[in-house]
Coordinates of C-alpha atoms in Angstrom, one line a residue:
Chain A
M213 CA 81.1 -8.1 39.8
S214 CA 79.8 -4.7 40.4
T215 CA 81.7 -4.3 43.7
V216 CA 85.0 -5.2 41.9
F217 CA 84.2 -2.5 39.3
K218 CA 83.4 0.1 41.9
Q219 CA 86.6 -0.7 43.8
Q220 CA 88.7 -0.3 40.7
K221 CA 86.9 2.9 39.8
S222 CA 87.4 4.5 43.1
K223 CA 91.1 3.4 43.1
R224 CA 91.5 5.0 39.6
D225 CA 89.6 8.1 40.7
K226 CA 91.9 8.5 43.7
A227 CA 94.9 7.9 41.6
E228 CA 93.7 10.6 39.2
G229 CA 92.9 12.9 42.0
I230 CA 89.1 12.9 41.7
V231 CA 87.7 13.5 45.1
A232 CA 84.8 11.2 45.9
K233 CA 81.6 13.0 46.6
T234 CA 80.6 13.2 50.2
T235 CA 76.9 13.8 50.5
E236 CA 76.7 14.2 54.2
D237 CA 79.1 14.4 57.1
T238 CA 77.7 11.6 59.2
P239 CA 77.1 8.4 57.1
I240 CA 73.4 7.4 57.1
F241 CA 73.1 3.8 57.8
R242 CA 71.4 2.0 55.0
N243 CA 70.2 -1.4 55.6
K244 CA 71.5 -3.4 52.6
Q245 CA 70.7 -7.0 52.6
R246 CA 70.7 -9.4 49.7
V247 CA 69.9 -13.0 50.1
L248 CA 71.2 -15.8 47.9
L249 CA 68.7 -18.7 47.4
L250 CA 70.2 -22.1 46.7
S251 CA 69.4 -25.7 46.9
S252 CA 71.3 -28.9 46.6
R253 CA 70.7 -31.6 44.0
G254 CA 67.9 -34.1 44.6
I255 CA 65.3 -31.6 45.7
T256 CA 61.7 -32.7 45.5
S257 CA 58.9 -30.7 43.9
R258 CA 57.3 -29.6 47.1
H259 CA 60.6 -28.2 48.4
R260 CA 61.3 -26.6 45.1
H261 CA 58.0 -24.8 45.2
L262 CA 58.8 -23.7 48.7
L263 CA 62.0 -22.2 47.6
S264 CA 60.4 -20.4 44.7
D265 CA 57.6 -19.1 47.1
L266 CA 60.3 -17.7 49.3
G267 CA 61.9 -16.0 46.3
D268 CA 58.5 -14.4 45.4
L269 CA 57.9 -13.2 48.9
L270 CA 61.3 -11.6 49.4
P271 CA 62.2 -9.2 46.6
H272 CA 65.8 -8.8 47.8
T273 CA 66.7 -12.4 47.0
K274 CA 68.6 -13.9 44.1
K275 CA 68.1 -17.4 42.9
D276 CA 71.1 -19.4 41.9
A277 CA 71.7 -22.8 40.3
K278 CA 71.7 -26.1 42.3
L279 CA 74.8 -26.9 44.3
D280 CA 76.5 -30.1 43.4
S281 CA 78.3 -31.1 46.6
K282 CA 76.7 -31.5 50.0
S283 CA 79.9 -31.7 51.9
K284 CA 82.0 -28.7 50.7
L285 CA 79.5 -26.1 51.7
H286 CA 82.1 -23.4 52.2
I287 CA 82.0 -22.7 48.4
I288 CA 78.6 -21.1 49.0
N289 CA 80.5 -18.2 50.6
E290 CA 82.3 -17.6 47.4
L291 CA 79.1 -17.9 45.4
A292 CA 77.5 -15.3 47.6
E293 CA 80.5 -13.0 47.2
L294 CA 80.2 -13.3 43.5
N295 CA 76.5 -12.5 43.6
N296 CA 77.0 -9.6 45.9
C297 CA 74.9 -11.1 48.6
N298 CA 75.5 -10.9 52.3
N299 CA 73.0 -13.5 53.4
C300 CA 72.1 -17.0 52.2
I301 CA 69.3 -19.5 52.4
F302 CA 70.4 -22.9 51.4
F303 CA 68.0 -25.9 51.1
E304 CA 69.8 -29.1 51.7
V305 CA 67.7 -32.2 50.8
R306 CA 68.9 -35.6 52.0
K307 CA 67.5 -38.9 50.7
R308 CA 65.0 -37.0 48.6
Q309 CA 62.9 -36.8 51.8
D310 CA 64.4 -34.6 54.6
L311 CA 64.7 -30.9 54.1
Y312 CA 67.3 -29.0 56.0
M313 CA 67.6 -25.2 55.7
W314 CA 70.8 -23.3 56.3
L315 CA 70.5 -19.6 57.2
S316 CA 73.7 -17.7 57.2
K317 CA 75.4 -14.3 57.1
T318 CA 77.8 -15.2 54.4
P319 CA 81.3 -13.8 54.6
N320 CA 82.0 -14.9 58.2
G321 CA 78.9 -14.4 60.2
P322 CA 77.0 -17.1 62.2
S323 CA 74.9 -19.7 60.5
V324 CA 72.0 -21.8 61.7
K325 CA 70.9 -25.2 60.4
F326 CA 67.2 -26.1 60.7
H327 CA 65.2 -29.2 59.9
I328 CA 62.0 -28.2 58.0
Q329 CA 58.8 -30.1 58.6
N330 CA 55.1 -29.7 57.7
V331 CA 55.6 -27.8 54.4
H332 CA 52.6 -26.3 52.8
T333 CA 53.3 -24.2 49.7
M334 CA 51.3 -21.2 48.4
E335 CA 49.7 -23.3 45.7
E336 CA 47.5 -25.1 48.2
L337 CA 43.9 -24.1 47.5
K338 CA 43.0 -23.9 51.1
M339 CA 45.1 -20.7 51.6
T340 CA 43.0 -18.0 50.0
G341 CA 44.9 -14.8 50.6
N342 CA 46.9 -12.8 48.1
C343 CA 49.2 -9.9 48.3
L344 CA 51.4 -7.6 46.1
K345 CA 54.5 -9.3 44.8
G346 CA 57.3 -7.5 46.6
S347 CA 55.5 -5.4 49.1
R348 CA 57.4 -4.8 52.3
H349 CA 55.8 -6.8 55.1
I350 CA 55.5 -6.5 58.8
L351 CA 57.5 -9.0 60.8
S352 CA 55.9 -10.4 63.9
F353 CA 57.9 -12.2 66.5
D354 CA 56.8 -14.2 69.5
K355 CA 57.9 -12.9 72.9
N356 CA 59.5 -16.3 73.5
F357 CA 62.3 -15.2 71.3
E358 CA 63.6 -13.0 74.1
S359 CA 63.9 -15.9 76.5
S360 CA 67.3 -17.3 75.5
P361 CA 70.3 -16.1 73.7
H362 CA 70.1 -18.6 70.9
W363 CA 66.5 -17.5 70.2
L364 CA 67.7 -13.9 70.2
L365 CA 70.4 -14.7 67.7
M366 CA 67.9 -16.5 65.5
K367 CA 65.5 -13.5 65.8
E368 CA 68.2 -11.2 64.6
L369 CA 69.0 -13.5 61.6
F370 CA 65.3 -13.6 60.7
T371 CA 65.0 -9.9 60.9
Q372 CA 67.9 -9.4 58.4
V373 CA 67.1 -12.3 56.1
F374 CA 63.3 -12.1 56.0
G375 CA 63.0 -8.4 56.5
I376 CA 63.0 -6.4 53.3
P377 CA 65.3 -3.4 53.2
K378 CA 64.1 -0.2 51.8
T379 CA 66.9 -0.2 49.2
A380 CA 65.8 -3.4 47.5
R381 CA 65.0 -3.0 43.8
R382 CA 61.8 -4.9 43.3
I383 CA 59.8 -3.5 46.2
K384 CA 56.3 -2.2 45.9
P385 CA 54.7 0.4 48.1
F386 CA 52.0 -0.3 50.7
V387 CA 52.0 -2.9 53.3
D388 CA 49.5 -5.7 52.8
H389 CA 50.9 -8.7 54.6
V390 CA 52.5 -9.8 57.8
I391 CA 54.9 -12.7 58.4
S392 CA 54.9 -14.2 61.8
F393 CA 57.4 -16.4 63.7
S394 CA 56.2 -18.2 66.8
I395 CA 57.9 -20.7 69.1
V396 CA 55.8 -23.7 70.1
D397 CA 57.2 -27.0 71.3
N398 CA 60.8 -25.8 70.8
R399 CA 60.2 -25.2 67.1
I400 CA 59.7 -22.1 65.1
W401 CA 56.4 -21.9 63.2
F402 CA 56.3 -19.7 60.1
R403 CA 53.0 -18.1 58.9
N404 CA 52.2 -15.5 56.3
Y405 CA 48.9 -13.6 56.4
Q406 CA 47.3 -11.0 54.2
I407 CA 46.0 -7.9 56.0
T408 CA 42.5 -6.8 54.9
E409 CA 40.2 -4.2 56.3
K410 CA 36.8 -5.6 57.1
P411 CA 33.9 -3.6 55.6
L412 CA 31.4 -2.2 58.0
E413 CA 28.7 -4.8 57.2
H414 CA 30.7 -7.8 58.3
R415 CA 32.0 -6.4 61.5
S416 CA 30.7 -8.0 64.7
V417 CA 30.5 -6.6 68.2
T418 CA 33.3 -8.7 69.5
D419 CA 35.9 -7.4 67.0
T420 CA 38.5 -5.2 68.6
T421 CA 39.8 -3.9 65.3
D422 CA 38.8 -3.5 61.7
L423 CA 41.6 -5.6 60.3
T424 CA 41.3 -9.3 59.4
L425 CA 44.0 -11.7 58.4
V426 CA 43.7 -14.3 55.6
E427 CA 46.5 -16.9 55.2
I428 CA 48.5 -16.6 52.0
G429 CA 51.1 -19.3 52.7
P430 CA 53.6 -20.8 52.6
R431 CA 53.7 -22.4 56.0
F432 CA 56.4 -24.6 57.6
V433 CA 58.0 -25.5 60.9
M434 CA 61.7 -25.0 61.6
N435 CA 63.4 -27.2 64.1
P436 CA 66.8 -25.7 65.0
I437 CA 69.7 -28.2 65.0
R438 CA 72.8 -26.3 65.5
V439 CA 74.2 -22.7 65.5
F440 CA 77.6 -22.3 64.1
D441 CA 80.2 -19.7 64.7
G442 CA 81.1 -19.2 61.0
S443 CA 79.2 -19.4 57.8
F444 CA 78.5 -23.0 56.9
G445 CA 81.0 -24.3 59.4
G446 CA 83.0 -23.4 62.4
Q447 CA 82.5 -24.1 66.0
T448 CA 79.2 -25.0 67.4
A449 CA 77.8 -22.3 69.6
F450 CA 74.5 -24.0 70.3
E451 CA 73.2 -27.5 69.9
N452 CA 69.5 -28.4 70.3
P453 CA 69.3 -31.3 72.8
E454 CA 65.8 -32.3 71.8
F455 CA 66.5 -32.7 68.1
V456 CA 66.1 -36.3 66.8
S457 CA 67.4 -36.8 63.3
P458 CA 64.8 -38.1 61.0
N459 CA 67.0 -41.1 60.2
V460 CA 67.1 -42.0 63.8
A461 CA 63.4 -41.6 64.1
R462 CA 62.7 -43.9 61.2
A463 CA 65.2 -46.4 62.5
N464 CA 63.5 -46.5 65.9
V465 CA 60.1 -47.2 64.2
R466 CA 61.6 -50.1 62.3
N467 CA 63.4 -51.5 65.3
S468 CA 60.3 -51.4 67.4
K469 CA 58.6 -53.5 64.7
A470 CA 61.5 -55.9 64.6
G471 CA 61.6 -56.0 68.4
R472 CA 58.3 -57.9 68.6
Y473 CA 59.6 -60.9 66.7
K474 CA 62.9 -60.8 68.6
S475 CA 61.1 -60.7 72.0
R476 CA 58.8 -63.6 70.9
M477 CA 61.8 -65.7 69.9
E478 CA 63.6 -64.9 73.2
A479 CA 60.5 -65.9 75.2
I480 CA 60.3 -69.2 73.4
A481 CA 64.0 -70.0 74.1
K482 CA 63.5 -69.0 77.8
K483 CA 60.5 -71.3 78.0
D484 CA 62.5 -74.3 76.7
E485 CA 65.3 -73.6 79.2
K486 CA 62.8 -73.4 82.0
I487 CA 61.2 -76.7 81.1
K488 CA 64.6 -78.3 80.9
D489 CA 65.7 -77.0 84.3
A490 CA 62.5 -78.2 85.8
E491 CA 63.2 -81.8 85.0
M492 CA 63.6 -83.8 88.2
P493 CA 65.6 -87.1 88.7
E494 CA 63.8 -90.4 88.5
D495 CA 61.7 -91.1 91.6
P496 CA 62.3 -94.7 93.0
L497 CA 58.8 -94.7 94.3
S498 CA 57.1 -93.8 91.1
E499 CA 54.5 -96.1 89.5
S500 CA 56.7 -97.2 86.6
N501 CA 59.5 -98.2 89.0
V502 CA 57.4 -100.0 91.5
F503 CA 55.1 -101.8 89.1
A504 CA 57.8 -102.5 86.5
Chain B
M153 CA 88.1 -19.0 68.5
S154 CA 87.4 -20.9 71.7
D155 CA 86.1 -19.0 74.7
S156 CA 86.9 -19.7 78.3
E157 CA 83.7 -21.7 78.8
S158 CA 83.5 -23.3 75.4
E159 CA 82.6 -27.0 75.3
N160 CA 83.9 -30.3 74.1
E161 CA 82.7 -33.6 72.7
Q162 CA 79.5 -35.3 73.5
R163 CA 79.2 -38.7 75.2
L164 CA 81.7 -38.3 77.9
T165 CA 82.0 -41.0 80.5
L166 CA 83.2 -40.4 84.0
E167 CA 86.6 -42.0 83.3
D168 CA 87.4 -39.4 80.8
L169 CA 86.7 -36.7 83.3
E170 CA 89.0 -38.1 86.0
G171 CA 91.8 -35.7 85.4
S172 CA 89.9 -32.5 84.5
D173 CA 88.0 -30.1 86.5
A174 CA 84.3 -31.2 86.5
E175 CA 83.1 -27.6 86.9
M176 CA 84.5 -26.6 83.6
L177 CA 82.1 -28.9 81.9
S178 CA 79.0 -27.4 83.2
G179 CA 77.7 -26.0 79.9
D180 CA 74.3 -27.3 80.6
E181 CA 71.8 -25.2 82.5
D182 CA 71.2 -28.0 85.0
G183 CA 74.2 -28.0 87.4
P184 CA 77.0 -30.5 87.8
M185 CA 77.0 -33.8 85.9
D186 CA 75.4 -37.0 87.2
I187 CA 78.3 -39.0 88.5
L188 CA 76.8 -42.4 87.9
T189 CA 75.4 -42.3 84.4
Q190 CA 76.9 -41.5 81.0
Q191 CA 75.3 -38.3 79.9
R192 CA 75.4 -36.4 76.7
V193 CA 76.8 -33.0 77.0
T194 CA 75.1 -30.6 74.7
I195 CA 76.5 -27.2 73.8
N196 CA 74.9 -24.0 74.8
N197 CA 77.6 -21.4 74.7
E198 CA 75.7 -18.3 75.8
P199 CA 78.5 -15.7 75.8
A200 CA 79.5 -16.8 72.3
L201 CA 75.9 -16.5 71.2
K202 CA 75.7 -13.0 72.7
R203 CA 78.9 -12.0 71.0
L204 CA 77.7 -13.3 67.6
R205 CA 74.5 -11.4 67.9
E206 CA 76.2 -8.2 68.7
Q207 CA 78.5 -8.8 65.8
I208 CA 75.7 -9.0 63.2
A209 CA 73.1 -6.7 64.8
L210 CA 71.8 -3.7 63.0
P211 CA 72.3 -0.4 64.8
T212 CA 69.6 0.4 67.3
N213 CA 69.1 4.1 66.2
I214 CA 67.7 3.3 62.7
P215 CA 64.1 4.1 62.2
W216 CA 61.6 1.4 62.7
S217 CA 60.5 1.4 59.1
E218 CA 63.8 -0.1 58.0
T219 CA 63.0 -3.5 59.5
Q220 CA 59.3 -3.2 60.4
S221 CA 59.5 -5.9 63.0
I222 CA 57.3 -6.1 66.0
T223 CA 57.6 -8.4 69.0
S224 CA 54.5 -9.5 70.7
A225 CA 53.6 -8.4 74.2
Q226 CA 52.6 -11.9 75.4
A227 CA 54.5 -15.1 74.9
I228 CA 52.6 -17.8 73.1
N229 CA 51.9 -20.7 75.4
V230 CA 50.2 -23.6 73.6
T231 CA 49.9 -26.6 75.8
D232 CA 49.4 -29.2 73.1
P233 CA 51.2 -28.5 69.8
D234 CA 49.0 -31.1 68.0
D235 CA 45.8 -29.1 68.9
D236 CA 45.5 -27.4 65.5
L237 CA 42.7 -25.0 66.3
N238 CA 44.1 -23.4 69.4
R239 CA 47.6 -23.2 68.0
E240 CA 46.5 -21.5 64.8
V241 CA 44.3 -19.1 66.8
A242 CA 47.4 -18.2 68.9
F243 CA 49.4 -17.5 65.7
Y244 CA 46.6 -15.5 64.3
N245 CA 46.2 -13.4 67.3
Q246 CA 49.9 -12.7 67.5
A247 CA 50.0 -11.6 63.8
L248 CA 46.9 -9.5 64.2
E249 CA 48.3 -7.7 67.1
A250 CA 51.4 -7.0 65.1
A251 CA 49.4 -5.8 62.1
V252 CA 47.5 -3.3 64.3
L253 CA 50.6 -2.0 66.0
G254 CA 52.5 -1.9 62.7
R255 CA 49.8 0.1 61.0
D256 CA 49.9 2.7 63.8
R257 CA 53.6 3.1 63.6
I258 CA 53.7 3.3 59.8
R259 CA 51.1 6.0 59.8
K260 CA 53.0 7.8 62.6
E261 CA 56.2 7.7 60.6
G262 CA 54.4 9.0 57.6
G263 CA 54.3 5.9 55.4
V264 CA 51.3 4.6 53.5
F265 CA 49.6 1.6 54.8
E266 CA 46.4 0.7 52.8
R267 CA 46.5 -0.3 49.2
P268 CA 43.9 1.8 47.2
S269 CA 41.4 -0.3 45.3
D270 CA 42.5 1.1 41.9
Y271 CA 46.1 0.1 42.4
F272 CA 46.8 -2.8 40.1
A273 CA 50.1 -4.5 40.1
E274 CA 51.5 -8.0 39.9
M275 CA 50.3 -10.1 42.8
I276 CA 52.0 -13.1 44.3
K277 CA 49.3 -15.5 43.2
T278 CA 48.2 -15.3 39.6
D279 CA 44.6 -14.5 38.6
D280 CA 44.1 -18.1 37.4
H281 CA 45.1 -19.4 40.7
M282 CA 42.7 -17.1 42.5
A283 CA 40.0 -18.3 40.1
K284 CA 40.7 -21.9 41.1
I285 CA 40.5 -21.0 44.7
R286 CA 37.2 -19.2 44.2
Q287 CA 35.8 -22.2 42.2
R288 CA 36.8 -24.6 45.0
L289 CA 35.0 -22.4 47.6
L290 CA 31.9 -22.3 45.4
D291 CA 31.9 -26.1 44.9
E292 CA 32.3 -26.6 48.6
N293 CA 29.3 -24.4 49.4
A294 CA 27.2 -26.0 46.7
S295 CA 27.9 -29.5 48.0
I296 CA 27.1 -28.4 51.6
E297 CA 23.8 -27.0 50.4
A298 CA 23.0 -30.1 48.3
S299 CA 23.6 -32.4 51.2
E300 CA 21.5 -30.2 53.5
R301 CA 18.6 -30.2 51.0
A302 CA 18.8 -34.0 50.6
K303 CA 18.8 -34.4 54.4
S304 CA 15.7 -32.2 54.8
Q305 CA 13.9 -34.1 52.1
R306 CA 14.7 -37.4 53.8
E307 CA 13.3 -36.1 57.0
L308 CA 10.2 -34.8 55.4
K309 CA 9.6 -38.1 53.7
K310 CA 10.0 -40.0 56.9
F311 CA 7.6 -37.6 58.6
G312 CA 5.1 -37.8 55.7
K313 CA 5.2 -41.6 55.8
K314 CA 4.6 -41.6 59.5
V315 CA 1.6 -39.4 59.1
Q316 CA 0.2 -41.5 56.3
T317 CA 0.5 -44.8 58.2
E318 CA -1.1 -43.2 61.3
K319 CA -4.1 -42.0 59.3
R320 CA -4.5 -45.3 57.6
L321 CA -4.5 -47.2 60.9
E322 CA -6.9 -44.7 62.4
R323 CA -9.4 -45.2 59.5
E324 CA -9.1 -49.0 59.7
K325 CA -9.6 -49.0 63.4
S326 CA -12.8 -46.8 63.2
K327 CA -14.1 -49.1 60.4
A328 CA -13.6 -52.2 62.6
D329 CA -15.2 -50.5 65.6
A330 CA -18.3 -49.6 63.6
L331 CA -18.7 -53.1 62.2
D332 CA -18.4 -54.5 65.6
K333 CA -21.1 -52.2 66.9
I334 CA -23.4 -53.2 64.0
T335 CA -22.9 -56.9 64.4
A336 CA -23.5 -56.6 68.2
L337 CA -26.7 -54.7 67.5
K338 CA -27.7 -57.3 64.9
K339 CA -27.3 -60.1 67.3
K340 CA -29.2 -58.2 70.0
R341 CA -32.0 -57.6 67.5
Q342 CA -32.2 -61.2 66.4
G343 CA -32.3 -62.3 69.9
N344 CA -35.1 -59.9 70.7
D345 CA -37.1 -60.5 67.5
N346 CA -40.2 -62.1 69.1
S347 CA -40.6 -59.7 71.9
T348 CA -41.7 -56.2 71.1
N349 CA -39.2 -53.9 72.6
A350 CA -40.1 -50.4 73.0
D351 CA -36.4 -49.5 72.8
D352 CA -36.4 -50.7 69.2
D353 CA -38.5 -47.8 68.1
F354 CA -36.0 -45.5 69.5
D355 CA -33.0 -47.4 68.4
V356 CA -30.5 -45.4 70.3
A357 CA -27.3 -47.1 69.3
L358 CA -27.9 -47.0 65.6
A359 CA -29.3 -43.6 65.6
S360 CA -26.2 -42.1 67.1
D361 CA -24.6 -39.2 65.5
D362 CA -21.3 -40.8 64.9
D363 CA -20.0 -40.0 61.5
E364 CA -18.9 -43.6 60.9
M365 CA -22.3 -45.0 61.9
K366 CA -24.0 -42.5 59.5
S367 CA -22.0 -43.7 56.6
Y368 CA -22.9 -47.3 57.3
K369 CA -26.6 -46.6 57.9
T370 CA -27.1 -44.7 54.6
G371 CA -25.0 -47.1 52.6
D372 CA -23.1 -44.5 50.7
G373 CA -19.4 -44.2 50.8
E374 CA -16.9 -47.0 50.4
S375 CA -18.7 -49.9 52.0
K376 CA -19.6 -52.0 48.9
K377 CA -19.7 -55.1 51.0
R378 CA -23.0 -54.2 52.6
S379 CA -24.8 -53.4 49.4
S380 CA -28.1 -55.2 48.9
S381 CA -27.4 -56.1 45.3
S382 CA -26.6 -59.8 46.0
T383 CA -28.9 -61.8 43.7
Q384 CA -29.5 -65.5 43.7
E385 CA -27.3 -65.8 40.7
S386 CA -24.3 -64.1 42.1
R387 CA -24.7 -66.0 45.4
G388 CA -24.7 -69.3 43.5
K389 CA -21.7 -68.3 41.5
R390 CA -19.8 -67.3 44.6
H391 CA -20.7 -70.5 46.3
K392 CA -19.5 -72.5 43.3
K393 CA -16.3 -70.7 43.1
D394 CA -15.6 -71.0 46.8
Q395 CA -16.2 -74.7 46.5
K396 CA -13.8 -75.0 43.6
F397 CA -11.1 -72.6 44.7
G398 CA -11.8 -72.0 48.4
F399 CA -10.2 -73.7 51.3
G400 CA -11.0 -77.2 52.5
G401 CA -12.7 -80.0 50.7
K402 CA -11.6 -82.3 47.9
K403 CA -10.9 -80.8 44.5
R404 CA -8.9 -83.3 42.7
F405 CA -11.3 -86.1 42.2
G406 CA -14.3 -83.9 41.4
K407 CA -15.0 -85.6 38.1
S408 CA -14.5 -89.2 39.3
N409 CA -17.1 -91.3 41.0
D410 CA -17.1 -91.9 44.7
A411 CA -19.4 -94.2 46.6
N412 CA -22.3 -91.8 46.8
S413 CA -22.2 -90.7 43.2
S414 CA -22.0 -94.2 41.8
A415 CA -24.8 -95.3 44.1
D416 CA -26.9 -92.3 42.8
V417 CA -29.3 -93.5 40.2
S418 CA -31.4 -90.3 40.2
G419 CA -30.3 -89.5 36.6
F420 CA -31.7 -92.8 35.3
S421 CA -35.3 -93.1 34.2
V422 CA -36.6 -96.5 32.9
K423 CA -39.1 -94.9 30.6
R424 CA -36.6 -92.7 29.0
N425 CA -34.3 -95.5 28.6
K426 CA -37.0 -97.6 26.8
S427 CA -38.5 -94.7 24.8
T428 CA -35.7 -93.6 22.4
S429 CA -36.3 -95.1 18.9
F430 CA -32.7 -95.3 17.7
K431 CA -30.9 -96.2 20.8
S432 CA -27.4 -96.6 19.5
G433 CA -27.5 -93.7 17.0
H434 CA -27.3 -90.1 18.0
K435 CA -29.5 -88.7 15.1
A436 CA -32.3 -88.0 17.5
H437 CA -30.1 -86.0 19.8
K438 CA -28.6 -84.2 16.9
A439 CA -32.0 -83.2 15.5
G440 CA -32.6 -80.4 17.8
G441 CA -32.0 -78.8 21.0
A442 CA -35.6 -79.8 21.8
K443 CA -36.0 -81.7 24.9
G444 CA -36.4 -85.4 24.2
G445 CA -37.8 -86.9 27.2
A446 CA -38.9 -86.1 30.6
A447 CA -35.5 -85.8 32.0
K448 CA -34.0 -82.5 32.0
Q449 CA -31.3 -81.8 29.5
R450 CA -27.9 -81.2 30.9
P451 CA -27.3 -77.5 31.2
G452 CA -24.6 -75.8 29.2
K453 CA -21.1 -75.3 30.4
G454 CA -21.6 -71.7 31.4
R455 CA -24.6 -72.5 33.5
R456 CA -22.8 -75.4 35.0
Q457 CA -19.8 -73.3 35.9
N458 CA -21.7 -70.5 37.4
G459 CA -23.4 -72.9 39.7
A460 CA -27.0 -72.5 38.4
G461 CA -29.2 -74.7 40.5
R462 CA -27.7 -77.3 42.7
K463 CA -24.3 -78.6 41.6

């Protein structure tokens, strides 16, 4: 809404002859990113907590209501436009079990669909770190991200979506946590650590630095499925050949269990046939024929 | 928006490809398609990916503090993704390296890195949550300590028990040895009773300086069995009790007659039988505990049970 107002205002100003202020000759690029956080209906509690954790971590986000339809995803583009966002994280939950995450640059940029596994939210008591709500973090990328163009594209997306711009409203000063993305087993692993300085007493000889990391959470694993040309649709630019849909995986497990019964029945049928084939004609010299 | 090398559907069979140029379909990194098998063609449109990236990329001349992103110097190479420890260590090292480099760059660009200890602001996890975490850590430590203490106590008990049994066995062994020595000497002495043996005067074996032998010689200590306070009475009582409750021998028909006892007429005296004035009555008996007659009066129950005299 604010962009519409500004547009009308500048039009009116121009019409009235007011010259817009130019502060400098060369425009300073300001990194303006705003992320829309959405989910579909049928989201489970763990995934809901993950979404709210991401909203807490990233102060340049805006949470929106649940999206009704799972097929007409292009309306998300309009929602983002309404909310003045140029990025979107959309959690699509299927069968109340499988979580898919869409990451997209909304008006017409590329989008990526991931399958999320191994979700641990910030609430888990084993993760003991803590940080300021809204402090700008350091992003850490694995060198594997530079090995292929699809990884490079995802790295760029992460930098813009998960990297907090200086112009965000709810940021706090100081840097006290680092978010890391690593590639292992063709998947992207997400970790969030708090940076603390070790006091002199606890430092040992083998330490190279005085900093220690404590995990804050959340942590999850992203398995890329497809990279699309447009936002929530368009031509596929990359398809992950190793991706196995969770439905297919579950079906395989069930079929293997059924396969045991099937193979046993087949073996019995084969045995019956074999016995039947092995029947020989009556031998005229057999005992029953000679001593009738 | 299809590029020159853009791809088409999956699951192509060779028949579909008859008319087209097979090279056009080499979107995969691994060369021309296998002629014989049906192969899934996956899409990896590298030029398109590059173009998309350039389309969205931030300008390269912006200061680093806009994005604060650091790429690690070494690629992570974990052989087994299920090996939790090594994998997490690799992630930790990558993040730590980034934190160190990031701190240097922030300081160089003039930003502030550390949070001062008196800066209080809203944290991502509430104070209640942090208290829960702290409580859980304390409970874990306490349970570990308790189990360690219980384990050490069990070990000590086992050890103590072992020592106790060892000591007991040792003492019993020494006692048995000493008794054996004494009985052997006694036998030797009995055998040599008639002859005067000069060695007896010296009595080397018994006069040894063993501690156990000393205790048996002087008679103090725990050996009550060898005390000399065994009177005739106590010997008789013991003998009676052994007869009644000991092993061997008949106990059930103790009050009935057998051949020997019925043939025993020692309790009968003709004179006594003829002397009592009122034979059938019992007034004479009742008159007094005085002995009427030469025969001895039957002793009381107590004396009978304690085995006074014979039987």
